[in-house]
PDB file of C-alpha atoms in Angstrom:
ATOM      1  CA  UNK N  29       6.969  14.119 -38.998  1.00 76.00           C
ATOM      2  CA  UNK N  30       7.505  11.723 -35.805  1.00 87.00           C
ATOM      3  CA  UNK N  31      10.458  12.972 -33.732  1.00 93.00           C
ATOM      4  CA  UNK N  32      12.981   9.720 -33.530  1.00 95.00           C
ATOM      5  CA  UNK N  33      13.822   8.507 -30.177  1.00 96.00           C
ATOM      6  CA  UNK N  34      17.006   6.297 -28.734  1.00 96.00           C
ATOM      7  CA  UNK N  35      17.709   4.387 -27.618  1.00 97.00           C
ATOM      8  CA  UNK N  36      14.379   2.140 -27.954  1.00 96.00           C
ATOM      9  CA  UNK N  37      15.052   0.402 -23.982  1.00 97.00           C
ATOM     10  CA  UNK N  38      17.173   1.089 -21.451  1.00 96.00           C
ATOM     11  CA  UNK N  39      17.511  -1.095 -18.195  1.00 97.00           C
ATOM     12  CA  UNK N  40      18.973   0.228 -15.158  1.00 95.00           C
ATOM     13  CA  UNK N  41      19.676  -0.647 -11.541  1.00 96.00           C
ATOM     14  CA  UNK N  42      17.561   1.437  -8.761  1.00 96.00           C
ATOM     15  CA  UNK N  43      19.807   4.578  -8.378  1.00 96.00           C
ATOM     16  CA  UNK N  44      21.406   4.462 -12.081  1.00 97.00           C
ATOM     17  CA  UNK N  45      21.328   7.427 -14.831  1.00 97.00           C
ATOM     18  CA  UNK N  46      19.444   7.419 -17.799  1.00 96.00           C
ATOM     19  CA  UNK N  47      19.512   9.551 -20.827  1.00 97.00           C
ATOM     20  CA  UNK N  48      16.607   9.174 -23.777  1.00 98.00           C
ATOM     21  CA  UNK N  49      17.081  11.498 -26.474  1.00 97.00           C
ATOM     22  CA  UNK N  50      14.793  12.756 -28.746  1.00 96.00           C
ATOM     23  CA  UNK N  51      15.954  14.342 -32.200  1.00 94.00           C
ATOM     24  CA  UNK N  52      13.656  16.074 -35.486  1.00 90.00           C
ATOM     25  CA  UNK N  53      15.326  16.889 -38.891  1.00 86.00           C
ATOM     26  CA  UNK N  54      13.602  20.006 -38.396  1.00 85.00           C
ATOM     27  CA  UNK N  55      13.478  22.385 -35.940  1.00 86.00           C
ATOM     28  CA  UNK N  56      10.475  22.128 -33.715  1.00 85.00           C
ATOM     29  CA  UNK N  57       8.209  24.673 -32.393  1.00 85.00           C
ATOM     30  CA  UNK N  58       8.080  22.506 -28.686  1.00 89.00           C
ATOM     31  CA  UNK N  59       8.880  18.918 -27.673  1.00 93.00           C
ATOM     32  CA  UNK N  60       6.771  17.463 -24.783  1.00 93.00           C
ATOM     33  CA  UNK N  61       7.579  14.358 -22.580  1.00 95.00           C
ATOM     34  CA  UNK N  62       5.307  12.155 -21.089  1.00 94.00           C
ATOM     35  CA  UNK N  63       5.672   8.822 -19.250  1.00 95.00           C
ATOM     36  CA  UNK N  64       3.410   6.111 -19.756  1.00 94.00           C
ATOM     37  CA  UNK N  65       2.919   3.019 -17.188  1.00 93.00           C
ATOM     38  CA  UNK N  66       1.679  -0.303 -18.752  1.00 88.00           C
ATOM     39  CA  UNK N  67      -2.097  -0.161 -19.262  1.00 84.00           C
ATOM     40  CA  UNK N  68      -2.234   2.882 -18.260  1.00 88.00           C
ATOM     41  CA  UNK N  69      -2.851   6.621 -19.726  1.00 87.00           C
ATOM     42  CA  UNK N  70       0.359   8.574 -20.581  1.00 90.00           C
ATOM     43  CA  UNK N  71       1.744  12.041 -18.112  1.00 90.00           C
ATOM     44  CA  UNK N  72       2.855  14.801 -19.198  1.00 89.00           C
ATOM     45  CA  UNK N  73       6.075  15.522 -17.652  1.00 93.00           C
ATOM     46  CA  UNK N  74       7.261  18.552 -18.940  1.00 91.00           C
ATOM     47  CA  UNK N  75       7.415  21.182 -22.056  1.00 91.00           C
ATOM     48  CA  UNK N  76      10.457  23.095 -23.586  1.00 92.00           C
ATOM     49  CA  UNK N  77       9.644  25.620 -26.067  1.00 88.00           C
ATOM     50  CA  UNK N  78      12.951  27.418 -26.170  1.00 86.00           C
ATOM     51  CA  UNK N  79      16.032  26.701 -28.407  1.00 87.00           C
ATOM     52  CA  UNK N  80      18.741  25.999 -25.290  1.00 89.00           C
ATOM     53  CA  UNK N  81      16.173  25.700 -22.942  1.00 89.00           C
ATOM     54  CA  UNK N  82      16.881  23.201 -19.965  1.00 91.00           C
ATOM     55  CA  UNK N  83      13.913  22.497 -17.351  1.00 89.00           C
ATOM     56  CA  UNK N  84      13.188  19.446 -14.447  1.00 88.00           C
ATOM     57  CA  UNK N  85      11.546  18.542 -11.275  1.00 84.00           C
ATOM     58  CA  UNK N  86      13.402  16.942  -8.625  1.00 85.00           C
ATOM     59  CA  UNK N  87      15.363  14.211 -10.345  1.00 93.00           C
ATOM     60  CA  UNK N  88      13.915  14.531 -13.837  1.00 94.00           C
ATOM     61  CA  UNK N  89      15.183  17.016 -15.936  1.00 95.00           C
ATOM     62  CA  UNK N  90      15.280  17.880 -19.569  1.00 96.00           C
ATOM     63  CA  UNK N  91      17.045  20.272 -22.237  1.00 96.00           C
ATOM     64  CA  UNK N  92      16.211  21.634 -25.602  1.00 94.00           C
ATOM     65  CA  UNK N  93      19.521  22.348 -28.253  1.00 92.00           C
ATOM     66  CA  UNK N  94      20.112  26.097 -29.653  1.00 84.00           C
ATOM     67  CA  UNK N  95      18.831  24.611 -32.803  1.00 88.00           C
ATOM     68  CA  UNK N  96      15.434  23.047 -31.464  1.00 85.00           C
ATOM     69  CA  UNK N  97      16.115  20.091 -33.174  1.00 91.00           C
ATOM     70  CA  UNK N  98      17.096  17.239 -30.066  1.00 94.00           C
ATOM     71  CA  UNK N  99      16.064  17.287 -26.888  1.00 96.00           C
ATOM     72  CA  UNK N 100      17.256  15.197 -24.175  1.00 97.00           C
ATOM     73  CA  UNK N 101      15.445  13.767 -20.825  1.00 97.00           C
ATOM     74  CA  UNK N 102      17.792  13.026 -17.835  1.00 97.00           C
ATOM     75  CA  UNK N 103      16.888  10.686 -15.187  1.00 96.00           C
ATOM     76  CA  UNK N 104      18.972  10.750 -12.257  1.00 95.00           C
ATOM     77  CA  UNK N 105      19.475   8.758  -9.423  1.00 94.00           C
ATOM     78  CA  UNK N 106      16.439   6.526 -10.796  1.00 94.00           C
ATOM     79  CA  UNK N 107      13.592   4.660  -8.681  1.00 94.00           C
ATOM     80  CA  UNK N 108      11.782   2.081  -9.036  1.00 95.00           C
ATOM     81  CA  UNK N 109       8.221   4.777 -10.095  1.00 94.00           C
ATOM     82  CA  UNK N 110      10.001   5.740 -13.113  1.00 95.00           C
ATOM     83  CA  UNK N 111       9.995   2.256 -14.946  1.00 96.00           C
ATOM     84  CA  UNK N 112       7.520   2.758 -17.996  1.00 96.00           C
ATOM     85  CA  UNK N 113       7.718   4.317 -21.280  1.00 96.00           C
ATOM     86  CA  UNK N 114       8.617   7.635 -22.605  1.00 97.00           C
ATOM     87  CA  UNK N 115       7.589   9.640 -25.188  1.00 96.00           C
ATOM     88  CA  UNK N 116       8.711  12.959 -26.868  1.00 96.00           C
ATOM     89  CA  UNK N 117       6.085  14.736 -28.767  1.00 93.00           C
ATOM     90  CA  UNK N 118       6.307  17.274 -30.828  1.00 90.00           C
ATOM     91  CA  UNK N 119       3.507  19.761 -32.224  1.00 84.00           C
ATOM     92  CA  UNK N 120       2.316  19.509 -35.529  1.00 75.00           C
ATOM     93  CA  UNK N 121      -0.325  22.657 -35.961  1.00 70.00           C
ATOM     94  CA  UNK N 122      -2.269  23.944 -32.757  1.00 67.00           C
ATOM     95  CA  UNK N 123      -2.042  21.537 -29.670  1.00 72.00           C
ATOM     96  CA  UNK N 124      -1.862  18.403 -32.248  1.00 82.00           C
ATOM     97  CA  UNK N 125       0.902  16.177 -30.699  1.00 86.00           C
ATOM     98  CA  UNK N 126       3.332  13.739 -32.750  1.00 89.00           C
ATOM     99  CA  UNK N 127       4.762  11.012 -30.347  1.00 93.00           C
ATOM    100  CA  UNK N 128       7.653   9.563 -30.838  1.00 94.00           C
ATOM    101  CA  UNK N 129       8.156   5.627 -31.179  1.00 95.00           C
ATOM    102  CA  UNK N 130       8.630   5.900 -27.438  1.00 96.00           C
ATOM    103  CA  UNK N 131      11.361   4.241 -25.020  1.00 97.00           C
ATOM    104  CA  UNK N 132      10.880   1.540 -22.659  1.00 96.00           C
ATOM    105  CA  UNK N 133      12.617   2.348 -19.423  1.00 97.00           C
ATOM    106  CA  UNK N 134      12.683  -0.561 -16.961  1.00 96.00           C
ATOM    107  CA  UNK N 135      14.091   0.104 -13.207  1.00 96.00           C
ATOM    108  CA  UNK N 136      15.532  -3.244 -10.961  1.00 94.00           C
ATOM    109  CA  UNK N 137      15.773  -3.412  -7.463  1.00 93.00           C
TER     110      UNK N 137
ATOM    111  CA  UNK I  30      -5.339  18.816 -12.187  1.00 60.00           C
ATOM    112  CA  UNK I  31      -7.614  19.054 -14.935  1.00 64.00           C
ATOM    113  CA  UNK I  32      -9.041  15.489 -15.396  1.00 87.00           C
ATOM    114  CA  UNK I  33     -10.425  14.082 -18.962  1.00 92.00           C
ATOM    115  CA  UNK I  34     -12.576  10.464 -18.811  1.00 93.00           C
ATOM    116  CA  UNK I  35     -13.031   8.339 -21.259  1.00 94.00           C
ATOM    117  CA  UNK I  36     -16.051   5.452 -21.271  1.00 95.00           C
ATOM    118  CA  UNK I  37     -15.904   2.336 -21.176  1.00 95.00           C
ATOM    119  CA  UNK I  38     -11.892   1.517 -20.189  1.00 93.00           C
ATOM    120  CA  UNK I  39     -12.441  -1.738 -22.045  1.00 94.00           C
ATOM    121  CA  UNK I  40     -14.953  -3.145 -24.470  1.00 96.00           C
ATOM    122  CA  UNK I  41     -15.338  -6.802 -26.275  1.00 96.00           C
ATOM    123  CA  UNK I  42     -17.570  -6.970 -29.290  1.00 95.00           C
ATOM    124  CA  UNK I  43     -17.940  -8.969 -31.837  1.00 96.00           C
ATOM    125  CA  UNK I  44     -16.569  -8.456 -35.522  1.00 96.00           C
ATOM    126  CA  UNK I  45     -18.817  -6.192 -37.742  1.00 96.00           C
ATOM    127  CA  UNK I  46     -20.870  -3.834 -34.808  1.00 96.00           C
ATOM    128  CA  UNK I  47     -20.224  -0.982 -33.763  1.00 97.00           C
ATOM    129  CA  UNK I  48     -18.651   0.552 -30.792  1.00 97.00           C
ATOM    130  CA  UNK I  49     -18.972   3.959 -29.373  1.00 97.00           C
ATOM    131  CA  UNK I  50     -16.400   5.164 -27.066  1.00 97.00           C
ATOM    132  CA  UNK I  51     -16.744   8.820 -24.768  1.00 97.00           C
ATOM    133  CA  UNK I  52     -14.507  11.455 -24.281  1.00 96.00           C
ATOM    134  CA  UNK I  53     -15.301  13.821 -20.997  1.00 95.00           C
ATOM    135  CA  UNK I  54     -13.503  16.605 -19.701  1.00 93.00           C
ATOM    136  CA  UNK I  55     -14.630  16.780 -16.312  1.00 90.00           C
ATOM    137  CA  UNK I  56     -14.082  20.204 -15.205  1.00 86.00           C
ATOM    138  CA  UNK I  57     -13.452  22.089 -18.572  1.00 88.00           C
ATOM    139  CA  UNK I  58     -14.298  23.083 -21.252  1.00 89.00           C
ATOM    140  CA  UNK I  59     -12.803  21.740 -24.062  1.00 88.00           C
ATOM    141  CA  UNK I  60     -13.088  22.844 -27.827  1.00 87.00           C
ATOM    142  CA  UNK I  61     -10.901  20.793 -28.925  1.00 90.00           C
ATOM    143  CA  UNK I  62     -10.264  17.126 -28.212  1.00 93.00           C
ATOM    144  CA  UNK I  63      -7.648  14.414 -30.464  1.00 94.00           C
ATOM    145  CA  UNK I  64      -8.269  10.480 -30.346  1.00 96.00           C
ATOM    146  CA  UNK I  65      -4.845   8.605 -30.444  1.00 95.00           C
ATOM    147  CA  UNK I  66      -4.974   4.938 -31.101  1.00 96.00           C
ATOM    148  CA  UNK I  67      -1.948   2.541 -29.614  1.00 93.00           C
ATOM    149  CA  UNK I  68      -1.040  -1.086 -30.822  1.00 91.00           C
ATOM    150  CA  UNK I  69       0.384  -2.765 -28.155  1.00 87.00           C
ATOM    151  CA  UNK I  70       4.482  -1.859 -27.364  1.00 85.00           C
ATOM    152  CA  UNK I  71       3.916   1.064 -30.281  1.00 90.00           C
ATOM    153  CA  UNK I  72       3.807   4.824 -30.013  1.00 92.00           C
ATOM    154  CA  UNK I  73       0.147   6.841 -29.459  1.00 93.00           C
ATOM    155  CA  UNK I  74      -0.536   7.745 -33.395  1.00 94.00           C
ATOM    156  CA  UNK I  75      -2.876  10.316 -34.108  1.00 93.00           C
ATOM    157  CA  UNK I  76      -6.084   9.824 -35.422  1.00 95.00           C
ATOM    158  CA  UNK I  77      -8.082  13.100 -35.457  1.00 94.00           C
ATOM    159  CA  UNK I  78      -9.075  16.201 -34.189  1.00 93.00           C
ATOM    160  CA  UNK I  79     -12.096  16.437 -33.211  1.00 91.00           C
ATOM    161  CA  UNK I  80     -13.628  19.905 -33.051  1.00 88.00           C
ATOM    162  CA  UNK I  81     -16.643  20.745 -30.768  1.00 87.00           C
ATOM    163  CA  UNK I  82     -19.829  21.628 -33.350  1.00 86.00           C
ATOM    164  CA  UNK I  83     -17.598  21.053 -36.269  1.00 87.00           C
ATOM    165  CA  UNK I  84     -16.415  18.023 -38.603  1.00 90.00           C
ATOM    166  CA  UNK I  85     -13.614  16.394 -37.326  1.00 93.00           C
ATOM    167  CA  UNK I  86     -10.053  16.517 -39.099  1.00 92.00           C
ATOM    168  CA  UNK I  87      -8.938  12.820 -39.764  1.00 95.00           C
ATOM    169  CA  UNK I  88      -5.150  12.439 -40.067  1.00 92.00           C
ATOM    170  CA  UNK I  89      -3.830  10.777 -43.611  1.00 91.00           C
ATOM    171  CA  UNK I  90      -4.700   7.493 -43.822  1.00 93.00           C
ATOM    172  CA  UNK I  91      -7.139   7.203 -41.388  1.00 95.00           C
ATOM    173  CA  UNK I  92     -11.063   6.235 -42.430  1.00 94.00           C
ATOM    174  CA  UNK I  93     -13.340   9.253 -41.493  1.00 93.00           C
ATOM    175  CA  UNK I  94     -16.555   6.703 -42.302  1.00 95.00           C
ATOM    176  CA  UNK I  95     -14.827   3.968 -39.950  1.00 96.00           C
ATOM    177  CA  UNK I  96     -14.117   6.434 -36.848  1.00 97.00           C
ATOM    178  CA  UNK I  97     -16.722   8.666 -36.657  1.00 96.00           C
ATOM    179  CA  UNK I  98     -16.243  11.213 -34.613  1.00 95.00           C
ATOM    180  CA  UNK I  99     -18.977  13.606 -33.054  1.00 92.00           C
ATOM    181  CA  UNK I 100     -18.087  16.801 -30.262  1.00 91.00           C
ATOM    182  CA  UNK I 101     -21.636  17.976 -29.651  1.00 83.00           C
ATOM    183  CA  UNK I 102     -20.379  19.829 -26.628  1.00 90.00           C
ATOM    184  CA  UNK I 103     -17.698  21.613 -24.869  1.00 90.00           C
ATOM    185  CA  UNK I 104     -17.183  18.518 -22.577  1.00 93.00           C
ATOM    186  CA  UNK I 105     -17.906  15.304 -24.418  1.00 95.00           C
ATOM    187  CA  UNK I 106     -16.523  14.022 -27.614  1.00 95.00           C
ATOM    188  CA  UNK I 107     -17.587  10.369 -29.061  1.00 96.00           C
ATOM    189  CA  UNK I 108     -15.710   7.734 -31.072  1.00 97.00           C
ATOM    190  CA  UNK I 109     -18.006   5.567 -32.652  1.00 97.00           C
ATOM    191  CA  UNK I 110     -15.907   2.448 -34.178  1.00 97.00           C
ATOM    192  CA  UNK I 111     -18.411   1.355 -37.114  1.00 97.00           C
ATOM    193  CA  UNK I 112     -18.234  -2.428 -38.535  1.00 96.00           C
ATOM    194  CA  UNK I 113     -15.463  -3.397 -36.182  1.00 96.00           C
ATOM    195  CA  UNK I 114     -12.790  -6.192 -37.326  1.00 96.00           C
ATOM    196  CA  UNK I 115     -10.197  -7.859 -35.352  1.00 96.00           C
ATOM    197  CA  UNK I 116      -7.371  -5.292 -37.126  1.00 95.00           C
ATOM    198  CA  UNK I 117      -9.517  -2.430 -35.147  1.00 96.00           C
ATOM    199  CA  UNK I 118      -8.370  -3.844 -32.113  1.00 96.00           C
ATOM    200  CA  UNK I 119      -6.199  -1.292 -30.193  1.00 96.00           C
ATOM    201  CA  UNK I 120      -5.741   1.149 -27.085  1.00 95.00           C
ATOM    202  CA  UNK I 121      -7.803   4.313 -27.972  1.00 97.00           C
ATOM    203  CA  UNK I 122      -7.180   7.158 -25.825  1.00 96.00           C
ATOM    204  CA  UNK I 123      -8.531  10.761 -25.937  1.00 96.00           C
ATOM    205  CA  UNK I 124      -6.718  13.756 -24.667  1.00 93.00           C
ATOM    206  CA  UNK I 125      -7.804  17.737 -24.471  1.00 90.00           C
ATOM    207  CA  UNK I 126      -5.841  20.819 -23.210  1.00 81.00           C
ATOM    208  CA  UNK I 127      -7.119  22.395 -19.907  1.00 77.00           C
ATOM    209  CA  UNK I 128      -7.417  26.407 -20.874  1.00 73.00           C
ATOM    210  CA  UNK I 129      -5.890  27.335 -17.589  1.00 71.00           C
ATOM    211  CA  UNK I 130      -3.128  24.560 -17.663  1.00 68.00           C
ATOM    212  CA  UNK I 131       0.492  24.586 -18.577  1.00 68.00           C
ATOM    213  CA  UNK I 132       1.034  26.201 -22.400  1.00 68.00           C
ATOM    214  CA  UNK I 133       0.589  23.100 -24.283  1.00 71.00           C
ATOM    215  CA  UNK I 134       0.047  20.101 -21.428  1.00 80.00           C
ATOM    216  CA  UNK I 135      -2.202  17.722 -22.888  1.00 84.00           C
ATOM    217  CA  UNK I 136      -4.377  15.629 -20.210  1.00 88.00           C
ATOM    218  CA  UNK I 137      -5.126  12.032 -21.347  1.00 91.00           C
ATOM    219  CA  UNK I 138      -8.345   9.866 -20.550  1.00 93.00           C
ATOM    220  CA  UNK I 139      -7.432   6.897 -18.799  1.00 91.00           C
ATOM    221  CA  UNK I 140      -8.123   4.867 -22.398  1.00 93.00           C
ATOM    222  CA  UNK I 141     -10.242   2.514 -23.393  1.00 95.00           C
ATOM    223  CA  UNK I 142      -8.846  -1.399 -25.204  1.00 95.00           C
ATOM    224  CA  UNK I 143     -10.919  -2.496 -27.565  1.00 96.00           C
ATOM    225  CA  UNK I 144     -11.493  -6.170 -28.456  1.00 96.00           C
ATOM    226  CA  UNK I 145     -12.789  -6.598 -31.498  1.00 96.00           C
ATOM    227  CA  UNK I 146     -13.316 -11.070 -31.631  1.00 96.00           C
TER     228      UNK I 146
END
């Protein structure tokens, strides 16, 4: 089942918030986030395998609901490296990833 | 960081041969690799598992006698595109979990875009 992910693009100003949300109509075992660059392989960012379970490094953080069905990534005070796009994976048997359609974050001067 | 390669990061063959694309994790050992396949501005979709000195487990809808995939060791798993077309045309990238990594990281191969004229 592919997680669902919103919004679909965002487009900020350098130093701007972002929020991409990930949601499941089931409850998940994990969700993963990676960032992918044009033309480029994706990178993993971070994994949250606990219901309420919030997480980040530096300015990216992310959090997990009680019911381990949304998860949300928060980009704060953006720059111009974190233009690309995002997924949300979820696990689907051992190690087997499900991306989500992804969300295309793009980062102005 | 644990580092997976893929070979070649592009190829451009002509409709109906084959093309044979490698998997490497470079320092180790992997048992089990996936091949995702990405149309350009889409997600990575799934393709298969593949499982070193085992058959490979293809996702729904995917052709096991169009992909074949081979893991005939711990470090190296091959996609072999057989009969290409135009539609096979895509982003194919590999990825592999690093034993002593974070609890289910996933490192990616750098990808390799076919062009199938």
């Amino acid at each position: 089942q592919q997680p669902v992910q919103s919004p679909q693009a965002v487009i900020l100003r350098e130093g701007e918030d972002a929020v991409i949300n990930c949601s499941s109509s089931k409850a998940l075992y994990s969700v993963h986030w990676y960032r992918q660059k044009h033309g480029e392989a994706p990178v993993f960012l971070m994994i949250l395998l606990k219901g309420g379970e919030q997480k980040g490094h530096e300015k990216i953080s992310a959090s997990f609901n009680e019911k381990k069905q949304q998860s949300s990534l928060y980009l704060t005070a953006s720059q111009l490296s974190y233009s690309g796009t995002y997924f949300c994976g979820t696990e689907w048997g051992a190690q087997k990833l499900v991306f989500g359609q992804g969300t295309r974050l793009t980062i102005n001067p | 960081g644990a580092v997976v390669s893929q070979h070649p990061s592009w190829v451009i063959c002509k409709s109906g041969t084959s093309v044979k694309i490698e998997c490497r994790s470079l320092d180790f050992q992997a048992t089990t690799m996936f091949w995702y396949r990405q149309f350009p501005k889409q997600s990575l979709m799934l393709m298969a598992t593949s499982n070193e000195g085992s058959k490979a487990t293809y996702e729904q809808g995917v052709e096991k006698d169009k992909f074949l995939i081979n893991h005939a060791s711990l470090t190296l798993s091959t996609l072999t595109v057989t009969s290409a077309h135009p539609e096979d045309s895509s982003f194919y990238i590999c990825s592999a979990s690093h034993p002593g990594g974070i609890t289910g990281e996933l490192f990616f191969g750098e990808g390799s875009r076919l062009t199938v004229l």
